Amino acid sequence: MEKSGADIGEKYAGLSGFAPSLDLANEAHSLLRGKENKEIGGVSEQIEKYRHAKVVTITIKDEQGAKIMGKPVGRYITIEAPDIRFDKTLEAEISAILAERLRQLLPPLSNEAILLIGLGNDHATPDSLGPSVVDYTIATRHIKTYSPEIMENDLAPICVLAPGVLGITGIETAEIIKGVVAHVKPKCIIAVDSLAAASINRVSTSIQIADTGINPGSGVGNKRVPINEKTMGIPVFAIGVPTVVHTSVIIYEALSALAEFWEQSGQAVPQIEEKAVDFINGKMLSSFNGSMVVTPKEIDQLIQNIARIIAAGIAQAVHPRVNKNNYHLYIQ
Amino acid sequence: MEKSGADIGEKYAGLSGFAPSLDLANEAHSLLRGKENKEIGGVSEQIEKYRHAKVVTITIKDEQGAKIMGKPVGRYITIEAPDIRFDKTLEAEISAILAERLRQLLPPLSNEAILLIGLGNDHATPDSLGPSVVDYTIATRHIKTYSPEIMENDLAPICVLAPGVLGITGIETAEIIKGVVAHVKPKCIIAVDSLAAASINRVSTSIQIADTGINPGSGVGNKRVPINEKTMGIPVFAIGVPTVVHTSVIIYEALSALAEFWEQSGQAVPQIEEKAVDFINGKMLSSFNGSMVVTPKEIDQLIQNIARIIAAGIAQAVHPRVNKNNYHLYIQ
Amino acid sequence: MEKSGADIGEKYAGLSGFAPSLDLANEAHSLLRGKENKEIGGVSEQIEKYRHAKVVTITIKDEQGAKIMGKPVGRYITIEAPDIRFDKTLEAEISAILAERLRQLLPPLSNEAILLIGLGNDHATPDSLGPSVVDYTIATRHIKTYSPEIMENDLAPICVLAPGVLGITGIETAEIIKGVVAHVKPKCIIAVDSLAAASINRVSTSIQIADTGINPGSGVGNKRVPINEKTMGIPVFAIGVPTVVHTSVIIYEALSALAEFWEQSGQAVPQIEEKAVDFINGKMLSSFNGSMVVTPKEIDQLIQNIARIIAAGIAQAVHPRVNKNNYHLYIQ
Amino acid sequence: MEKSGADIGEKYAGLSGFAPSLDLANEAHSLLRGKENKEIGGVSEQIEKYRHAKVVTITIKDEQGAKIMGKPVGRYITIEAPDIRFDKTLEAEISAILAERLRQLLPPLSNEAILLIGLGNDHATPDSLGPSVVDYTIATRHIKTYSPEIMENDLAPICVLAPGVLGITGIETAEIIKGVVAHVKPKCIIAVDSLAAASINRVSTSIQIADTGINPGSGVGNKRVPINEKTMGIPVFAIGVPTVVHTSVIIYEALSALAEFWEQSGQAVPQIEEKAVDFINGKMLSSFNGSMVVTPKEIDQLIQNIARIIAAGIAQAVHPRVNKNNYHLYIQ
């Protein structure tokens, strides 16, 4: 019997129970395929290469795939662009790729509004991706309503909301959104959120688009109540970027790498038992009650860069007039 | 027949049609009483003095008073404290006065939640009073729900929301709030907003508390949809501070002062006709389509000081444990 | 005998002593020329029109001109672009005009550093233009020093400083800059500052470039210590934008417009004496000690837009590789 | 021969070369003493307990101590207060302890100015401790100069500077400070900076005060040019708080804990060679060129809390009038 993506600790004997659930379908799939690169039933993968990016589309085709992946049936498109971490001039290229992919998922352009939700906490940098994308985005729905002649066929009606997080507002996020959906009656939601990565290398360099909405997972801040077609009554497209890593994942990566080193060098690989892992976590994270989530020290700049790319991608995907050459005039 | 507060231009012959509607009941009342200090039917005034503040309570007692004042029946308590503009050390004194007055209006302390709404635009300093008070306030409703033992009888359950403004979100503010009220079912709302003053001297030095909620008026940003017991189904207490002045009010003040000077110096007072006023406004504000609202250049500091005072006052009013001596530990 | 720009109150009899000194050479010149549009000795004016801008170059040619204008000999180029207040898409056009004009003044491109100084107070929105331009600008001097191969002939070495203001730091701004100049030895300084306008209509829509540096004037915050070739030992180019208006100027404008109305309508124009003006100011601004400076309530957005335009203009002017089509990738 | 603090990798055989230099004297001393808790020549330690804090004073008495500790002769006082991470109400208690300790080091109160330097990058949260402390502090030097009667004997003259970092300004930080010292001629400098911790548990909970100034070390952002009595000509007191951890330290901690577990459980402890450590780091941090520094995801709140504590402590230490009960009125 195969393991689900939420329980993938067996990569290395003795480390079971150690893996967090994975936010990126791409990472879950890769871990399940393992070193042998075996096929996973009910799941397909497609890879395309661009100049500065690789696009991996994971399609979970049926319930078998959903079960093993620990994620709903649907498409999960990940744009991997490691160079954006240091090269701001790739903004146009990567945002155009995001726009193209997003447009393929979105319903056809029309006069019905799109609701952009920026999940997360404006006052906690690694969790501020959603609110930042909202800040960069120019809402147009009210202009379309009050002065339609200004927009004609150039701009689509979009409205935005950054509902905050339970820990700051004392209000459940999904409930705020439901109230707005009931009033605005948008044709769909685009929800942007910060994710947790299973590898340090991915932080702030992968963008995942999913047509399945936001579903319970680890996320940044344990705030990921379901925001999907089932709870909202309209299609929900999720855009997520890993901005944090659990310290326990770093420890897991280190121990896995140690085992790999021993294996490669022909040494007898000693057993690393679950008890050992518990001991290590307990000792290192005592003053954090055993759980600590970290982010790169450059996180402010990383969030700013990638939030601009996402806002630029969304603007190009939803507005007829906006493209790769002029998008910078249509974001804040 | 008496004039309403929304039509008070006749203070000086020739300036009719020139007065904006007034956000502060205190200013409207004073203008209506005029130089002769005449009684206004259906409206009473009570004044108390403190070391660094004067508290003026205007009570609109009946429909006659409501009509002439251009405001609903209810209590309007204004704390005037000109010294807070320059003296940060008055924070404890003024916030305690605010707490005392607010507690008299609020329903008795209980385990039902209070919803604090910060109206306005976080990214427009003179309109950011509401969001700033929300930022200074620590939400406790979720703690009360998930770990009631932490709070016991020390802290009341409060939740907060800064819904943004239509021009930024593309969504009507009142509709966002209605959705939250339907879910949270608070016992009452405290809504904080920026106001427009009729006198430059009042900007950022007067705090008005009203038990009538937020009602259409000029406000900052023309965003003042009604948020009151009628629209929300629960009592709404409004806290407002003037942070802006219409340039046309400054012009009006200048022309009134000129007339007063002429009168005092025994000169024949020339007629200043409505046509003249229109000409002046048109000429001065041409590139603003005849309407411009201004704020003091120190507005960032002014907002910060008064937002802290209001957050401190609310914390002292709603939480049993918080008082004049420890409030600074219970605001952000 | 002609009047200097710092004493231009005689436009309307009775209002003398009422005019503040004027930060914009363009405004001073226009006021001196008066209704009769007379020539001013030692001063020349040249006007060019663009699609969305008018460029007015005032050249003060000699000491006679300097005396009457109240400003040093030099060139003062003002880009007037009223539409930028509401149309963000003009950013490329206006920044390119600024770049072209600035390049004409700057010394030839070389490997010597340029020092960009952002004057003003980051925490006071109307005074934050300078620090904002610094924030949008990417410093390159250290890259040129430590990894010259990255930049080659594409980017010039630029370094930036936002020294703060005396009221916040307790240190005289010019002294901080002098220390940096002594160390960095740049070939020139570009200093960006907020100005005070003599007309509400100009706020945030005019950009003045001067090859004379920053000289004592009203400015925002009375902080304008001289930062010029004489005090710094290298050429200083100043870029200034009016972001505030003195309330007394608004009063002056209103009284002038009233007089104009009377004149046009054939009425006898009553004398408005200096005593009257003093009375008006005293009455209206009593709680501000007779002096209050205001800014439009949209100042956050206005500063953001124009700071981007200026940073974009500077990047295009100083870096060989940066132009109208790619500048948005070379600002933060 | 004993090892220096900059070379403490031998805690566990095979992990040599793995330890970063340590910013906290307390951590370096503890590591050198090892499990056997041996005495270190030329270094003394003194521990005092408070209700919510432990104060550890490490005194490096001579060159022997300096060499082994990898730090100059002087006093290093560390306030350890793990509870401040979650309990904002400890602000008064901990800031009073900091004030008491700082006052013991500072020269006697006088009318000579103190210069507060906030090192670090305002736009990078984990490196923004210094600028944040500067933001919370109210400069008084200019008041003392221009209106001495306001301050009399109540407030000391303090001035502040946040010089930014080389990567943002293109200018060497120490040179900016030297220029200001030459002009202001303060009696001493207090420099606040972010540090790197050798243990995750210490992040944002330890405050180190040192009378030796800022000396080269790892720090946040590799920006730690020496700012000490030798380079500045006046005494420099450093206040530092660890806000980041090198990922390699987390890996080191994990491997050390694994070895400890094996030892405790009586297992044969396999050798973890340097090659293995290199392999692990290379694999995990490939896209970061082998070096990555992380910070807790709550870093915004942590910086805000501890910056307030430090600003509060400094205010109580330098101003005669400010104490534990009123300090909140004397910080911004």
Tab-separated table of C-alpha atoms in Angstrom, chain A residues 11 82 85-86 122-127 168 199-203 205 219-222 244 247 249-251 253-255 257-258 260-262 264 267 270-273 275-276 279-280 283-289 292-302, chain D residues 11 82 85-86 122-127 168 199-203 205 219-222 244 247 249-251 253-255 257-258 260-262 264 267 270-273 275-276 279-280 283-289 292-302:
chain	number	residue	atom	x	y	z
A	11	LYS	CA	12.210	8.264	2.684
A	82	PRO	CA	15.357	30.105	-8.707
A	85	ARG	CA	15.633	35.487	-5.812
A	86	PHE	CA	18.531	37.624	-6.973
A	122	ASP	CA	0.208	42.265	6.941
A	123	HIS	CA	2.279	42.775	10.085
A	124	ALA	CA	4.257	39.493	9.849
A	125	THR	CA	6.600	39.735	6.887
A	126	PRO	CA	6.805	36.025	5.924
A	127	ASP	CA	3.020	35.813	6.077
A	168	ILE	CA	-4.917	39.489	14.922
A	199	SER	CA	13.185	22.251	1.153
A	200	ILE	CA	15.029	25.431	1.989
A	201	ASN	CA	16.014	25.792	-1.656
A	202	ARG	CA	12.446	26.445	-2.733
A	203	VAL	CA	11.686	29.346	-0.425
A	205	THR	CA	11.374	30.803	-5.824
A	219	GLY	CA	0.756	26.907	5.728
A	220	VAL	CA	2.232	29.874	7.501
A	221	GLY	CA	0.398	30.444	10.762
A	222	ASN	CA	-1.894	27.392	10.731
A	244	VAL	CA	8.945	29.516	5.428
A	247	THR	CA	12.907	23.841	11.615
A	249	VAL	CA	12.224	19.922	8.177
A	250	ILE	CA	15.729	21.380	8.246
A	251	ILE	CA	16.667	18.803	10.864
A	253	GLU	CA	16.924	17.259	5.646
A	254	ALA	CA	20.198	17.244	7.582
A	255	LEU	CA	19.732	13.721	8.900
A	257	ALA	CA	21.715	14.017	3.894
A	258	LEU	CA	23.906	12.431	6.556
A	260	GLU	CA	22.919	9.638	2.041
A	261	PHE	CA	26.560	10.554	2.656
A	262	TRP	CA	27.167	7.390	4.617
A	264	GLN	CA	27.472	6.888	-0.852
A	267	GLN	CA	29.726	3.095	5.326
A	270	PRO	CA	23.389	3.498	11.529
A	271	GLN	CA	19.719	3.477	12.360
A	272	ILE	CA	18.298	6.922	13.219
A	273	GLU	CA	15.268	6.087	15.298
A	275	LYS	CA	13.169	8.468	19.552
A	276	ALA	CA	16.396	10.136	18.418
A	279	PHE	CA	15.145	13.959	21.370
A	280	ILE	CA	16.780	16.308	18.859
A	283	LYS	CA	16.416	19.740	22.830
A	284	MET	CA	16.763	22.317	20.074
A	285	LEU	CA	13.323	23.844	20.215
A	286	SER	CA	12.611	23.690	23.948
A	287	SER	CA	11.809	27.362	24.320
A	288	PHE	CA	9.482	27.163	21.318
A	289	ASN	CA	7.488	24.207	22.652
A	292	MET	CA	9.617	26.638	15.222
A	293	VAL	CA	9.151	27.993	11.734
A	294	VAL	CA	11.867	30.042	10.082
A	295	THR	CA	12.284	32.266	7.051
A	296	PRO	CA	15.367	33.658	5.257
A	297	LYS	CA	16.686	36.898	6.674
A	298	GLU	CA	16.153	38.579	3.279
A	299	ILE	CA	12.416	37.865	3.511
A	300	ASP	CA	11.266	41.514	3.139
A	301	GLN	CA	12.938	41.862	-0.252
A	302	LEU	CA	11.892	38.367	-1.345
D	11	LYS	CA	32.521	20.133	21.057
D	82	PRO	CA	12.923	33.939	27.545
D	85	ARG	CA	9.002	36.438	23.570
D	86	PHE	CA	5.376	35.874	24.519
D	122	ASP	CA	15.279	49.391	8.128
D	123	HIS	CA	13.842	47.458	5.174
D	124	ALA	CA	15.002	43.986	6.324
D	125	THR	CA	12.994	43.025	9.391
D	126	PRO	CA	15.547	40.765	11.150
D	127	ASP	CA	18.185	43.452	10.670
D	168	ILE	CA	21.513	49.739	0.476
D	199	SER	CA	21.221	28.485	19.510
D	200	ILE	CA	17.714	28.894	18.171
D	201	ASN	CA	16.430	29.197	21.723
D	202	ARG	CA	18.184	32.520	22.247
D	203	VAL	CA	16.724	34.385	19.294
D	205	THR	CA	15.296	36.712	24.168
D	219	GLY	CA	26.328	39.657	12.737
D	220	VAL	CA	23.330	40.026	10.509
D	221	GLY	CA	24.419	41.030	7.054
D	222	ASN	CA	28.203	40.864	7.495
D	244	VAL	CA	18.985	35.237	13.313
D	247	THR	CA	21.278	27.336	8.988
D	249	VAL	CA	24.322	26.186	13.121
D	250	ILE	CA	20.937	24.458	13.095
D	251	ILE	CA	22.527	21.553	11.235
D	253	GLU	CA	22.976	21.571	16.659
D	254	ALA	CA	21.033	18.665	15.137
D	255	LEU	CA	24.128	16.526	14.592
D	257	ALA	CA	22.073	16.360	19.576
D	258	LEU	CA	22.099	13.134	17.593
D	260	GLU	CA	24.354	13.132	22.479
D	261	PHE	CA	21.356	10.858	22.063
D	262	TRP	CA	23.532	7.980	20.935
D	264	GLN	CA	23.139	8.670	26.386
D	267	GLN	CA	25.133	3.199	21.491
D	270	PRO	CA	29.625	6.812	14.725
D	271	GLN	CA	32.133	9.349	13.545
D	272	ILE	CA	30.566	12.383	11.796
D	273	GLU	CA	33.406	13.650	9.650
D	275	LYS	CA	33.416	15.758	4.787
D	276	ALA	CA	29.947	14.643	5.845
D	279	PHE	CA	28.209	17.307	1.990
D	280	ILE	CA	25.127	18.119	4.068
D	283	LYS	CA	23.205	19.643	-0.605
D	284	MET	CA	20.764	21.602	1.531
D	285	LEU	CA	21.893	25.109	0.697
D	286	SER	CA	22.876	24.705	-2.954
D	287	SER	CA	20.701	27.521	-4.222
D	288	PHE	CA	22.069	29.812	-1.503
D	289	ASN	CA	25.723	29.165	-2.348
D	292	MET	CA	21.711	30.742	4.529
D	293	VAL	CA	20.642	32.716	7.560
D	294	VAL	CA	17.153	32.333	8.984
D	295	THR	CA	14.907	34.087	11.469
D	296	PRO	CA	11.672	33.044	13.214
D	297	LYS	CA	8.513	33.750	11.250
D	298	GLU	CA	7.250	35.956	14.122
D	299	ILE	CA	10.243	38.261	13.675
D	300	ASP	CA	8.231	41.474	13.102
D	301	GLN	CA	6.535	41.185	16.485
D	302	LEU	CA	9.722	40.037	18.214
